[in-house]
Short mmCIF file of C-alpha atoms and ligand atoms in Angstrom, two decimals:
data_model
loop_
_atom_site.label_atom_id
_atom_site.label_comp_id
_atom_site.label_asym_id
_atom_site.label_seq_id
_atom_site.Cartn_x
_atom_site.Cartn_y
_atom_site.Cartn_z
CA MET R 1 31.82 -93.62 102.72
CA SER R 2 33.92 -91.99 105.36
CA SER R 3 33.26 -92.74 108.95
CA LEU R 4 32.10 -89.24 109.71
CA LYS R 5 29.65 -89.38 106.86
CA LYS R 6 28.40 -92.76 107.97
CA LYS R 7 27.87 -91.63 111.46
CA LEU R 8 26.09 -88.48 110.10
CA GLU R 9 23.79 -90.71 108.11
CA GLU R 10 22.80 -92.76 111.10
CA LYS R 11 22.18 -89.57 113.01
CA ILE R 12 20.02 -87.93 110.24
CA LEU R 13 18.01 -91.18 109.77
CA GLN R 14 17.39 -91.39 113.60
CA HIS R 15 16.32 -87.82 113.71
CA ARG R 16 13.98 -87.68 110.74
CA PRO R 17 10.97 -89.36 112.42
CA ARG R 18 11.20 -86.74 115.27
CA THR R 19 10.84 -83.89 112.68
CA GLU R 20 8.15 -85.72 110.72
CA ARG R 21 6.07 -86.38 113.82
CA LEU R 22 6.16 -82.81 114.95
CA VAL R 23 4.96 -81.67 111.56
CA LYS R 24 2.28 -84.38 111.04
CA GLU R 25 1.00 -84.80 114.55
CA TYR R 26 1.62 -81.40 116.21
CA GLY R 27 1.82 -79.05 113.26
CA ASP R 28 -0.91 -76.72 114.47
CA VAL R 29 0.51 -76.24 117.97
CA LYS R 30 1.53 -72.59 118.51
CA VAL R 31 5.12 -71.73 119.22
CA ASP R 32 4.94 -68.02 119.36
CA GLU R 33 2.79 -64.97 118.62
CA VAL R 34 4.05 -62.05 116.53
CA LYS R 35 3.79 -58.44 117.45
CA ILE R 36 3.92 -55.54 115.04
CA SER R 37 7.10 -54.20 116.70
CA GLN R 38 8.68 -57.51 115.64
CA VAL R 39 7.23 -57.48 112.15
CA ILE R 40 8.64 -54.08 111.68
CA GLY R 41 11.65 -54.50 113.78
CA GLY R 42 13.80 -57.03 112.03
CA MET R 43 11.70 -60.07 113.32
CA ARG R 44 13.57 -59.74 116.59
CA GLY R 45 12.83 -62.78 118.94
CA ILE R 46 10.33 -64.61 116.66
CA LYS R 47 10.79 -68.21 117.19
CA CYS R 48 10.60 -69.42 113.59
CA LEU R 49 13.90 -71.41 112.83
CA VAL R 50 15.08 -74.74 114.14
CA THR R 51 18.50 -76.07 114.66
CA ASP R 52 20.11 -78.43 116.99
CA ILE R 53 23.60 -77.43 116.31
CA SER R 54 23.82 -74.47 118.60
CA TYR R 55 21.62 -72.41 121.01
CA LEU R 56 22.06 -68.90 122.22
CA ASP R 57 20.77 -68.09 125.61
CA PRO R 58 20.60 -64.37 126.21
CA PHE R 59 22.25 -64.49 129.59
CA GLU R 60 24.56 -67.45 129.29
CA GLY R 61 25.75 -67.09 125.67
CA ILE R 62 26.38 -69.75 123.00
CA ARG R 63 26.30 -73.61 123.54
CA PHE R 64 27.45 -75.80 120.65
CA ARG R 65 25.66 -79.09 120.68
CA GLY R 66 24.83 -78.47 124.36
CA TYR R 67 28.48 -77.61 125.34
CA THR R 68 29.53 -74.17 126.67
CA ILE R 69 32.76 -72.65 125.18
CA PRO R 70 35.02 -73.70 128.17
CA GLU R 71 33.48 -77.23 127.80
CA VAL R 72 34.16 -77.47 124.10
CA LEU R 73 37.78 -76.25 124.55
CA GLU R 74 38.21 -78.71 127.40
CA LYS R 75 36.71 -81.89 126.07
CA LEU R 76 37.79 -81.97 122.30
CA PRO R 77 41.08 -83.75 121.42
CA LYS R 78 43.92 -81.32 121.48
CA VAL R 79 46.67 -80.90 118.87
CA PRO R 80 49.74 -82.23 120.52
CA GLY R 81 51.80 -79.51 122.15
CA ALA R 82 49.08 -76.96 121.68
CA GLU R 83 46.46 -75.32 123.99
CA MET R 84 43.45 -75.44 121.63
CA PRO R 85 41.67 -78.51 120.14
CA TYR R 86 41.50 -79.63 116.57
CA VAL R 87 39.07 -77.56 114.43
CA GLU R 88 38.45 -80.93 112.55
CA GLY R 89 37.27 -82.47 115.89
CA PHE R 90 35.02 -79.49 116.48
CA LEU R 91 33.41 -79.98 113.03
CA TYR R 92 32.73 -83.57 113.94
CA LEU R 93 30.91 -82.30 117.12
CA LEU R 94 28.86 -79.86 115.22
CA LEU R 95 27.91 -82.44 112.58
CA THR R 96 27.20 -85.53 114.81
CA GLY R 97 26.57 -84.06 118.26
CA ASP R 98 29.27 -86.38 119.70
CA ILE R 99 32.78 -85.64 120.98
CA PRO R 100 35.30 -87.51 118.64
CA THR R 101 38.04 -89.70 119.56
CA MET R 102 41.44 -88.85 118.33
CA GLN R 103 41.16 -91.49 115.66
CA GLU R 104 37.96 -89.93 114.31
CA VAL R 105 39.70 -86.58 114.34
CA GLU R 106 42.53 -88.00 112.37
CA GLU R 107 40.03 -89.48 109.87
CA VAL R 108 38.41 -85.96 109.35
CA HIS R 109 41.99 -84.63 108.83
CA LYS R 110 42.73 -87.25 106.16
CA GLU R 111 39.28 -86.49 104.50
CA PHE R 112 40.27 -82.98 104.32
CA ASN R 113 43.71 -83.65 102.85
CA ALA R 114 42.14 -85.62 100.12
CA ARG R 115 39.78 -82.83 99.11
CA LYS R 116 42.03 -79.69 99.69
CA LYS R 117 43.51 -78.91 96.31
CA VAL R 118 42.25 -75.58 95.27
CA PRO R 119 41.45 -75.34 91.57
CA GLN R 120 43.76 -72.94 89.62
CA TYR R 121 40.83 -71.06 88.26
CA VAL R 122 39.99 -69.78 91.75
CA PHE R 123 43.51 -68.25 91.96
CA ASP R 124 43.16 -66.87 88.42
CA ILE R 125 39.90 -65.16 89.36
CA LEU R 126 41.45 -63.75 92.49
CA HIS R 127 44.52 -62.46 90.54
CA ALA R 128 42.18 -60.90 87.96
CA MET R 129 40.37 -58.74 90.66
CA PRO R 130 41.66 -55.31 91.49
CA LYS R 131 44.26 -55.67 94.24
CA ASP R 132 42.40 -53.08 96.42
CA SER R 133 39.12 -55.08 96.36
CA HIS R 134 38.01 -55.72 99.90
CA PRO R 135 39.11 -59.16 100.96
CA MET R 136 35.61 -60.05 101.75
CA THR R 137 34.67 -59.38 98.22
CA MET R 138 37.49 -61.56 97.04
CA PHE R 139 36.63 -64.35 99.41
CA ALA R 140 32.95 -64.35 98.46
CA THR R 141 33.82 -64.29 94.77
CA ALA R 142 36.50 -67.08 95.04
CA ILE R 143 33.86 -69.31 96.89
CA MET R 144 31.07 -68.63 94.45
CA SER R 145 33.34 -69.57 91.55
CA MET R 146 33.44 -73.11 92.70
CA HIS R 147 29.94 -73.60 91.84
CA LEU R 148 31.59 -75.03 88.70
CA ASP R 149 32.65 -78.22 90.75
CA SER R 150 29.34 -78.58 92.74
CA VAL R 151 28.46 -82.27 93.33
CA PHE R 152 24.90 -81.28 94.19
CA ASP R 153 24.46 -79.36 90.99
CA LYS R 154 25.46 -82.43 88.90
CA GLU R 155 23.48 -85.02 91.01
CA TYR R 156 20.37 -82.78 90.91
CA ARG R 157 20.39 -82.58 87.15
CA LYS R 158 20.77 -86.47 87.01
CA GLY R 159 17.68 -86.75 89.35
CA ILE R 160 18.75 -87.50 92.96
CA LYS R 161 16.17 -88.43 95.53
CA LYS R 162 15.13 -85.61 98.04
CA THR R 163 16.22 -87.83 100.88
CA ASP R 164 19.74 -88.01 99.44
CA TYR R 165 20.22 -84.42 98.94
CA TRP R 166 22.05 -84.03 102.25
CA SER R 167 24.82 -86.51 100.91
CA ALA R 168 25.67 -84.29 97.91
CA TYR R 169 25.63 -81.27 100.15
CA TYR R 170 28.01 -83.03 102.49
CA GLU R 171 30.42 -83.74 99.52
CA ASP R 172 30.31 -80.02 98.56
CA ALA R 173 30.57 -78.92 102.11
CA MET R 174 33.66 -80.99 103.00
CA ASN R 175 35.25 -80.10 99.65
CA LEU R 176 34.83 -76.44 100.43
CA LEU R 177 35.73 -76.54 104.00
CA ALA R 178 38.93 -78.38 103.02
CA LYS R 179 39.95 -75.53 100.74
CA ILE R 180 38.59 -72.52 102.57
CA PRO R 181 41.77 -71.92 104.70
CA GLU R 182 44.07 -72.07 101.80
CA ILE R 183 41.91 -69.63 99.82
CA ALA R 184 41.73 -67.13 102.68
CA ALA R 185 45.54 -67.28 103.29
CA HIS R 186 46.09 -66.83 99.57
CA ILE R 187 44.02 -63.70 99.60
CA TYR R 188 46.10 -62.39 102.56
CA ARG R 189 49.39 -63.13 101.11
CA TRP R 190 48.43 -62.03 97.57
CA LYS R 191 47.00 -58.71 98.74
CA TYR R 192 49.42 -57.74 101.53
CA LYS R 193 52.63 -59.78 101.17
CA ASP R 194 53.50 -59.05 97.55
CA GLY R 195 52.01 -62.35 96.40
CA ASP R 196 54.62 -64.33 98.29
CA ILE R 197 52.33 -67.49 98.66
CA ILE R 198 53.22 -70.17 101.19
CA PRO R 199 52.07 -73.71 100.04
CA SER R 200 49.87 -75.81 102.15
CA ASP R 201 51.39 -78.40 104.46
CA PRO R 202 49.42 -81.67 104.45
CA ASP R 203 50.83 -82.84 107.81
CA LEU R 204 49.37 -80.01 109.67
CA ASP R 205 45.80 -79.67 111.11
CA MET R 206 43.40 -77.01 109.84
CA GLY R 207 44.49 -74.26 112.41
CA GLY R 208 48.17 -75.21 112.07
CA ASN R 209 48.11 -75.19 108.43
CA PHE R 210 46.31 -71.92 108.24
CA ALA R 211 49.01 -70.21 110.56
CA HIS R 212 51.62 -71.82 108.38
CA MET R 213 50.10 -70.48 105.13
CA MET R 214 49.69 -67.00 106.60
CA GLY R 215 53.33 -67.17 107.64
CA ILE R 216 52.87 -66.57 111.29
CA ASP R 217 54.63 -68.54 114.03
CA ARG R 218 53.10 -70.12 117.13
CA PRO R 219 50.97 -69.53 119.05
CA TYR R 220 49.06 -68.09 115.99
CA ASP R 221 48.19 -71.78 115.13
CA ASP R 222 46.22 -71.79 118.40
CA VAL R 223 44.81 -68.34 117.61
CA ALA R 224 43.48 -69.75 114.37
CA ARG R 225 41.82 -72.86 116.05
CA LEU R 226 40.31 -70.59 118.86
CA TYR R 227 38.93 -68.17 116.18
CA PHE R 228 37.47 -70.85 113.89
CA ILE R 229 35.71 -72.46 116.77
CA LEU R 230 34.46 -69.32 118.49
CA HIS R 231 33.06 -67.78 115.40
CA SER R 232 31.54 -71.02 113.91
CA ASP R 233 27.92 -70.70 114.83
CA HIS R 234 25.49 -68.52 116.82
CA GLU R 235 22.23 -70.28 116.37
CA SER R 236 20.32 -69.67 113.13
CA GLY R 237 18.83 -66.19 113.24
CA ASN R 238 21.92 -64.00 112.76
CA VAL R 239 22.53 -62.45 109.28
CA SER R 240 25.20 -64.75 108.10
CA ALA R 241 23.62 -68.02 109.28
CA HIS R 242 20.19 -67.11 108.21
CA THR R 243 21.38 -65.98 104.76
CA GLY R 244 23.18 -69.25 104.12
CA HIS R 245 20.18 -71.23 105.34
CA LEU R 246 17.75 -69.22 103.24
CA VAL R 247 19.86 -69.39 100.11
CA ALA R 248 20.38 -73.14 100.45
CA SER R 249 16.65 -73.65 100.94
CA ALA R 250 16.10 -72.83 97.38
CA LEU R 251 18.65 -75.72 96.63
CA SER R 252 21.35 -73.34 95.69
CA ASP R 253 24.40 -75.25 96.29
CA ILE R 254 26.86 -74.86 99.12
CA TYR R 255 29.15 -72.53 97.14
CA TYR R 256 26.28 -70.05 96.39
CA SER R 257 24.97 -70.32 100.00
CA ILE R 258 28.33 -69.82 101.65
CA SER R 259 29.33 -66.96 99.24
CA ALA R 260 25.93 -65.35 100.22
CA MET R 261 26.56 -65.96 103.84
CA LEU R 262 29.83 -64.06 103.54
CA ASN R 263 28.08 -61.21 101.84
CA GLY R 264 25.79 -60.85 104.92
CA LEU R 265 28.82 -61.13 107.25
CA ALA R 266 30.49 -58.32 105.42
CA GLY R 267 28.07 -55.71 106.92
CA PRO R 268 29.40 -53.30 109.70
CA LEU R 269 26.54 -54.21 112.04
CA HIS R 270 27.50 -57.93 111.72
CA GLY R 271 30.91 -59.45 111.02
CA LEU R 272 32.61 -56.31 109.75
CA ALA R 273 32.39 -54.94 113.25
CA ASN R 274 35.75 -56.69 114.07
CA GLU R 275 37.33 -54.43 111.33
CA GLU R 276 35.44 -51.40 112.52
CA VAL R 277 36.81 -51.80 116.13
CA LEU R 278 40.30 -51.70 115.08
CA ARG R 279 39.57 -48.83 112.67
CA TRP R 280 37.98 -46.98 115.42
CA LEU R 281 40.76 -47.69 117.96
CA GLN R 282 43.30 -46.43 115.41
CA GLY R 283 41.26 -43.16 115.47
CA VAL R 284 41.40 -43.03 119.27
CA MET R 285 45.35 -43.75 119.09
CA ASP R 286 45.76 -41.14 116.40
CA SER R 287 43.89 -38.47 118.29
CA MET R 288 45.86 -39.30 121.53
CA GLY R 289 49.28 -39.22 119.74
CA GLY R 290 49.77 -42.94 120.33
CA LYS R 291 49.50 -42.85 124.08
CA ILE R 292 47.16 -44.82 126.24
CA PRO R 293 44.18 -42.53 126.94
CA THR R 294 43.05 -41.85 130.54
CA GLU R 295 39.60 -43.09 131.52
CA GLU R 296 38.16 -39.53 131.15
CA GLU R 297 39.75 -39.08 127.70
CA MET R 298 38.38 -42.45 126.59
CA LYS R 299 34.80 -41.52 127.90
CA LYS R 300 34.93 -38.34 125.92
CA PHE R 301 35.99 -40.31 122.72
CA VAL R 302 33.09 -42.80 123.20
CA TRP R 303 30.58 -39.84 123.78
CA ASP R 304 31.88 -37.96 120.69
CA THR R 305 31.40 -41.13 118.54
CA LEU R 306 27.71 -41.57 119.82
CA GLU R 307 27.05 -37.84 119.30
CA SER R 308 28.28 -38.05 115.81
CA GLY R 309 25.50 -40.65 115.14
CA LYS R 310 27.72 -43.76 114.93
CA VAL R 311 27.38 -46.91 116.94
CA ILE R 312 30.21 -48.15 119.17
CA PRO R 313 31.63 -51.17 117.25
CA GLY R 314 31.79 -54.38 119.18
CA PHE R 315 29.31 -53.56 121.80
CA GLY R 316 25.64 -54.54 121.85
CA HIS R 317 23.78 -57.54 120.46
CA ALA R 318 20.37 -58.48 119.12
CA VAL R 319 19.98 -61.41 121.48
CA LEU R 320 22.67 -61.41 124.18
CA ARG R 321 22.02 -59.45 127.43
CA LYS R 322 25.40 -59.99 129.01
CA THR R 323 29.03 -60.09 128.04
CA ASP R 324 29.55 -62.39 125.08
CA PRO R 325 31.30 -65.62 126.36
CA ARG R 326 33.27 -65.49 122.98
CA TYR R 327 34.65 -62.07 124.14
CA MET R 328 35.63 -63.58 127.48
CA ALA R 329 37.35 -66.62 125.91
CA GLN R 330 39.43 -64.19 123.73
CA ARG R 331 40.10 -61.95 126.74
CA GLU R 332 41.45 -64.92 128.75
CA PHE R 333 43.68 -65.64 125.86
CA CYS R 334 44.98 -61.97 125.84
CA LEU R 335 45.36 -62.13 129.57
CA LYS R 336 47.62 -65.16 129.26
CA HIS R 337 49.63 -64.31 126.03
CA LEU R 338 49.52 -60.57 125.52
CA PRO R 339 48.63 -58.87 128.83
CA ASP R 340 50.98 -55.86 128.05
CA ASP R 341 49.90 -55.27 124.40
CA PRO R 342 48.95 -51.50 124.12
CA ILE R 343 45.91 -52.37 121.97
CA PHE R 344 44.62 -54.91 124.61
CA LYS R 345 44.92 -52.23 127.26
CA TYR R 346 42.75 -49.89 125.01
CA VAL R 347 40.22 -52.60 124.63
CA ASP R 348 40.18 -53.42 128.27
CA LEU R 349 39.65 -49.70 129.04
CA LEU R 350 36.77 -49.75 126.72
CA PHE R 351 35.27 -52.78 128.52
CA LYS R 352 35.25 -50.51 131.61
CA VAL R 353 34.19 -47.39 129.99
CA VAL R 354 31.66 -48.24 127.27
CA PRO R 355 28.88 -50.22 129.14
CA PRO R 356 28.09 -47.40 131.63
CA ILE R 357 27.96 -44.83 128.88
CA LEU R 358 25.54 -47.02 126.63
CA LEU R 359 23.38 -47.51 129.80
CA GLU R 360 23.41 -43.78 130.47
CA GLN R 361 22.58 -43.09 126.81
CA GLY R 362 19.63 -45.56 127.21
CA LYS R 363 19.23 -46.75 123.74
CA ALA R 364 21.13 -50.12 123.31
CA LYS R 365 19.33 -53.03 124.91
CA ASN R 366 22.62 -54.64 125.63
CA PRO R 367 25.61 -52.46 126.63
CA TRP R 368 28.10 -55.23 126.81
CA PRO R 369 31.01 -56.26 124.52
CA ASN R 370 30.39 -58.79 121.75
CA VAL R 371 32.86 -61.26 120.00
CA ASP R 372 34.05 -58.45 117.70
CA ALA R 373 35.33 -56.13 120.39
CA GLN R 374 38.30 -58.41 121.24
CA SER R 375 39.11 -60.30 118.11
CA GLY R 376 41.10 -57.76 116.18
CA VAL R 377 43.50 -57.06 119.14
CA ILE R 378 44.82 -60.65 119.02
CA GLN R 379 45.37 -60.48 115.24
CA TRP R 380 47.09 -57.14 115.64
CA HIS R 381 49.33 -58.46 118.24
CA TYR R 382 50.44 -61.45 116.01
CA GLY R 383 51.23 -59.11 113.00
CA VAL R 384 47.91 -59.19 111.06
CA ARG R 385 47.45 -55.55 111.00
CA GLU R 386 45.53 -55.25 107.81
CA TYR R 387 42.09 -54.99 109.70
CA GLU R 388 40.12 -55.25 106.47
CA PHE R 389 41.14 -59.02 106.68
CA TYR R 390 39.51 -59.70 109.95
CA THR R 391 36.01 -60.51 108.78
CA VAL R 392 37.52 -63.20 106.54
CA LEU R 393 38.72 -65.01 109.62
CA PHE R 394 35.28 -64.69 111.05
CA GLY R 395 33.94 -66.22 107.69
CA ILE R 396 36.16 -69.21 107.91
CA GLY R 397 34.73 -69.95 111.23
CA ARG R 398 31.16 -69.34 110.27
CA ALA R 399 31.42 -71.46 107.23
CA LEU R 400 32.00 -74.46 109.57
CA GLY R 401 28.61 -73.87 111.48
CA VAL R 402 26.62 -72.86 108.36
CA CYS R 403 27.77 -75.90 106.26
CA SER R 404 26.80 -78.06 109.15
CA ASN R 405 23.34 -76.51 109.44
CA ILE R 406 22.76 -76.64 105.68
CA ILE R 407 23.57 -80.49 105.60
CA TRP R 408 21.21 -81.08 108.40
CA ALA R 409 18.46 -78.84 106.79
CA ARG R 410 18.72 -80.99 103.71
CA GLY R 411 18.86 -84.25 105.75
CA LEU R 412 15.56 -83.24 107.49
CA GLY R 413 13.89 -82.12 104.36
CA TYR R 414 13.26 -78.57 105.35
CA PRO R 415 11.38 -76.78 102.54
CA ILE R 416 12.26 -73.55 100.65
CA GLU R 417 11.85 -70.68 103.11
CA ARG R 418 9.10 -68.30 102.43
CA PRO R 419 7.69 -66.15 105.22
CA LYS R 420 4.60 -63.88 104.38
CA SER R 421 4.73 -60.15 104.08
CA VAL R 422 1.88 -57.70 104.84
CA THR R 423 1.24 -54.07 103.75
CA THR R 424 1.38 -51.09 106.02
CA ASP R 425 -2.38 -50.63 105.45
CA MET R 426 -2.86 -54.24 106.77
CA LEU R 427 -0.84 -53.49 109.87
CA GLU R 428 -2.86 -50.38 110.48
CA GLU R 429 -6.02 -52.35 109.94
CA ILE R 430 -4.88 -54.94 112.53
CA ALA R 431 -3.78 -52.25 114.96
CA PHE R 432 -6.64 -49.77 115.09
CA GLY R 433 -9.02 -50.76 112.23
CA LYS R 434 -8.01 -48.01 109.80
CA LYS R 435 -9.35 -48.57 106.34
CA SER R 436 -7.08 -47.39 103.45
N1 NMX A 1 26.47 -48.24 119.99
C1 NMX A 1 25.57 -47.25 119.93
N2 NMX A 1 24.23 -47.42 119.84
C2 NMX A 1 23.84 -48.80 119.76
C3 NMX A 1 24.79 -49.71 119.96
C4 NMX A 1 26.08 -49.59 120.07
N3 NMX A 1 27.07 -50.51 120.13
N4 NMX A 1 23.97 -50.99 119.99
C5 NMX A 1 22.77 -50.62 119.81
N5 NMX A 1 22.75 -49.30 119.68
C6 NMX A 1 21.42 -48.64 119.40
C7 NMX A 1 20.84 -49.04 118.14
O1 NMX A 1 21.64 -48.48 117.00
C8 NMX A 1 19.43 -48.55 118.23
O2 NMX A 1 19.38 -47.22 118.02
P1 NMX A 1 18.04 -46.45 117.18
O3 NMX A 1 16.88 -46.84 118.11
O4 NMX A 1 18.47 -45.08 117.11
O5 NMX A 1 18.02 -47.21 115.91
C9 NMX A 1 19.17 -48.83 119.73
O6 NMX A 1 20.52 -48.82 120.37
C10 NMX A 1 18.49 -50.21 120.10
O7 NMX A 1 19.14 -51.22 119.36
P2 NMX A 1 19.21 -52.70 120.07
O8 NMX A 1 17.80 -53.25 119.99
O9 NMX A 1 19.96 -52.62 121.43
O10 NMX A 1 20.16 -53.46 119.08
P3 NMX A 1 19.83 -54.21 117.60
O11 NMX A 1 19.28 -55.59 118.07
O12 NMX A 1 18.95 -53.39 116.77
O13 NMX A 1 21.18 -54.38 116.94
C11 NMX A 1 23.60 -54.64 116.89
C12 NMX A 1 22.21 -55.11 117.48
C13 NMX A 1 24.59 -55.78 117.26
C14 NMX A 1 23.48 -54.50 115.34
C15 NMX A 1 23.80 -53.24 117.60
O14 NMX A 1 24.15 -53.47 119.09
C16 NMX A 1 25.07 -52.66 117.10
O15 NMX A 1 24.93 -51.80 116.08
N6 NMX A 1 26.27 -52.92 117.68
C17 NMX A 1 27.56 -52.26 117.22
C18 NMX A 1 27.95 -53.10 115.93
C19 NMX A 1 28.49 -54.39 116.27
O16 NMX A 1 29.31 -54.57 117.19
N7 NMX A 1 27.98 -55.44 115.58
C20 NMX A 1 28.59 -56.70 115.82
C21 NMX A 1 27.58 -57.73 116.45
C22 NMX A 1 28.12 -59.04 116.65
N8 NMX A 1 28.46 -59.73 115.31
O17 NMX A 1 29.50 -60.13 115.09
O18 NMX A 1 27.63 -59.78 114.35
C1 MLT A 2 27.06 -63.75 115.30
O1 MLT A 2 27.89 -64.39 115.75
O2 MLT A 2 26.32 -64.09 114.32
C2 MLT A 2 26.79 -62.35 116.01
O3 MLT A 2 26.97 -62.39 117.27
C3 MLT A 2 25.30 -61.81 115.67
C4 MLT A 2 24.10 -62.55 116.11
O4 MLT A 2 24.18 -63.56 116.78
O5 MLT A 2 23.11 -62.00 116.00
#
């Protein structure tokens, strides 16, 4: 057993009695009450999921295992000569709650190396798809196809104990996470670079190897590390995390669950917003003949978008009520590495112009930018201009968090998820006593 798996086993065994006690001794204690507006309104704010891997405070933003983004970036072991930490070390933190030593990070790197060969059938499936398929369709399909190699599926058929499910999910998750960067980079090079595939380099860390396989020089390795870390987890209620959790609760294996997670991420109100931001900005640039618009011109473009019935992509949030710290971390990167980039200037102008307009319009509960408003700019700057690909990058990161959550959910024996629905008649009865 790898040292990461051993440590995880210890942590899961230590944690189980806490969950069991809560259910057995305090199962009837109320956590929340549910209003009709929440039942109809996308279950917003209902406290009905549990995770210790990340927590989202509306005013502070995300903490991973209790650490803010600046703390994570500062405390985790760094790749020599790079600004950003090892993604492998970040995964260790998500899974165990502990900041790893350099040696522990190296062990995760070795574990990934031993698991990273992508089966040829995955590439054959990708090559058989229409080349103009959306990269998210390709990504989700490639991942789902690996159900064929699921360790959990085979163990389950043999009759594995419920308390050991997490171990088989761990095997599948590590196998998948080791392969995911190569699958994503392969989709990129296959679709957009005439199939000129760059082989994986076993000496490089996850972020460095991804940059290498994308064919992009430094500091794109740091961009990859930053991206994967920032996009990894946003507590459990967002569409992608919740979908992954829900699907895995039926004991669908990690490949089915992460593929489903990606399908949720591919919606324009969720992860696809990073693609939409760049598409929308291109519209602004085209209409301005390529010049940076004045503040007044930008305001008009924002109002025109709203009046046409569209949302402003990259702004607003279901939980956050301030600027997303993931936006700020990327903005800091831009200020350091690409302050004069014209698209960054557009995005910075939007940061100034959009929130007061959304406030004036009075609909959005949060007028501030989210993670997606800034992420495409960095990709564009380093030459990834095929903005359809941006949500795949989000998906690589999100897989780290959702895999960690699924392993823990199996470790703590969470049951199949099954909330209750009611009819409109029933809600009317509850609201004002109307009989149907
Ligand atoms: N532009 C225009 N209108 C907005 C925006 C926005 N950016 N954000 C919210 N609204 C509207 C929203 O459409 C709704 O209108 P209506 O009553 O006509 O249906 C109203 O404001 C109230 O919505 P909220 O309660 O503030 O937001 P909700 O929790 O329903 O949705 C988002 C959250 C993120 C889906 C929403 O803010 C949005 O559509 N933003 C733009 C898309 C985006 O950036 N998504 C990415 C989110 C982060 N991620 O990566 O997933
Ligand atoms: C996310 O990262 O999942 C998004 O910010 C959406 C959310 O948290 O609701």
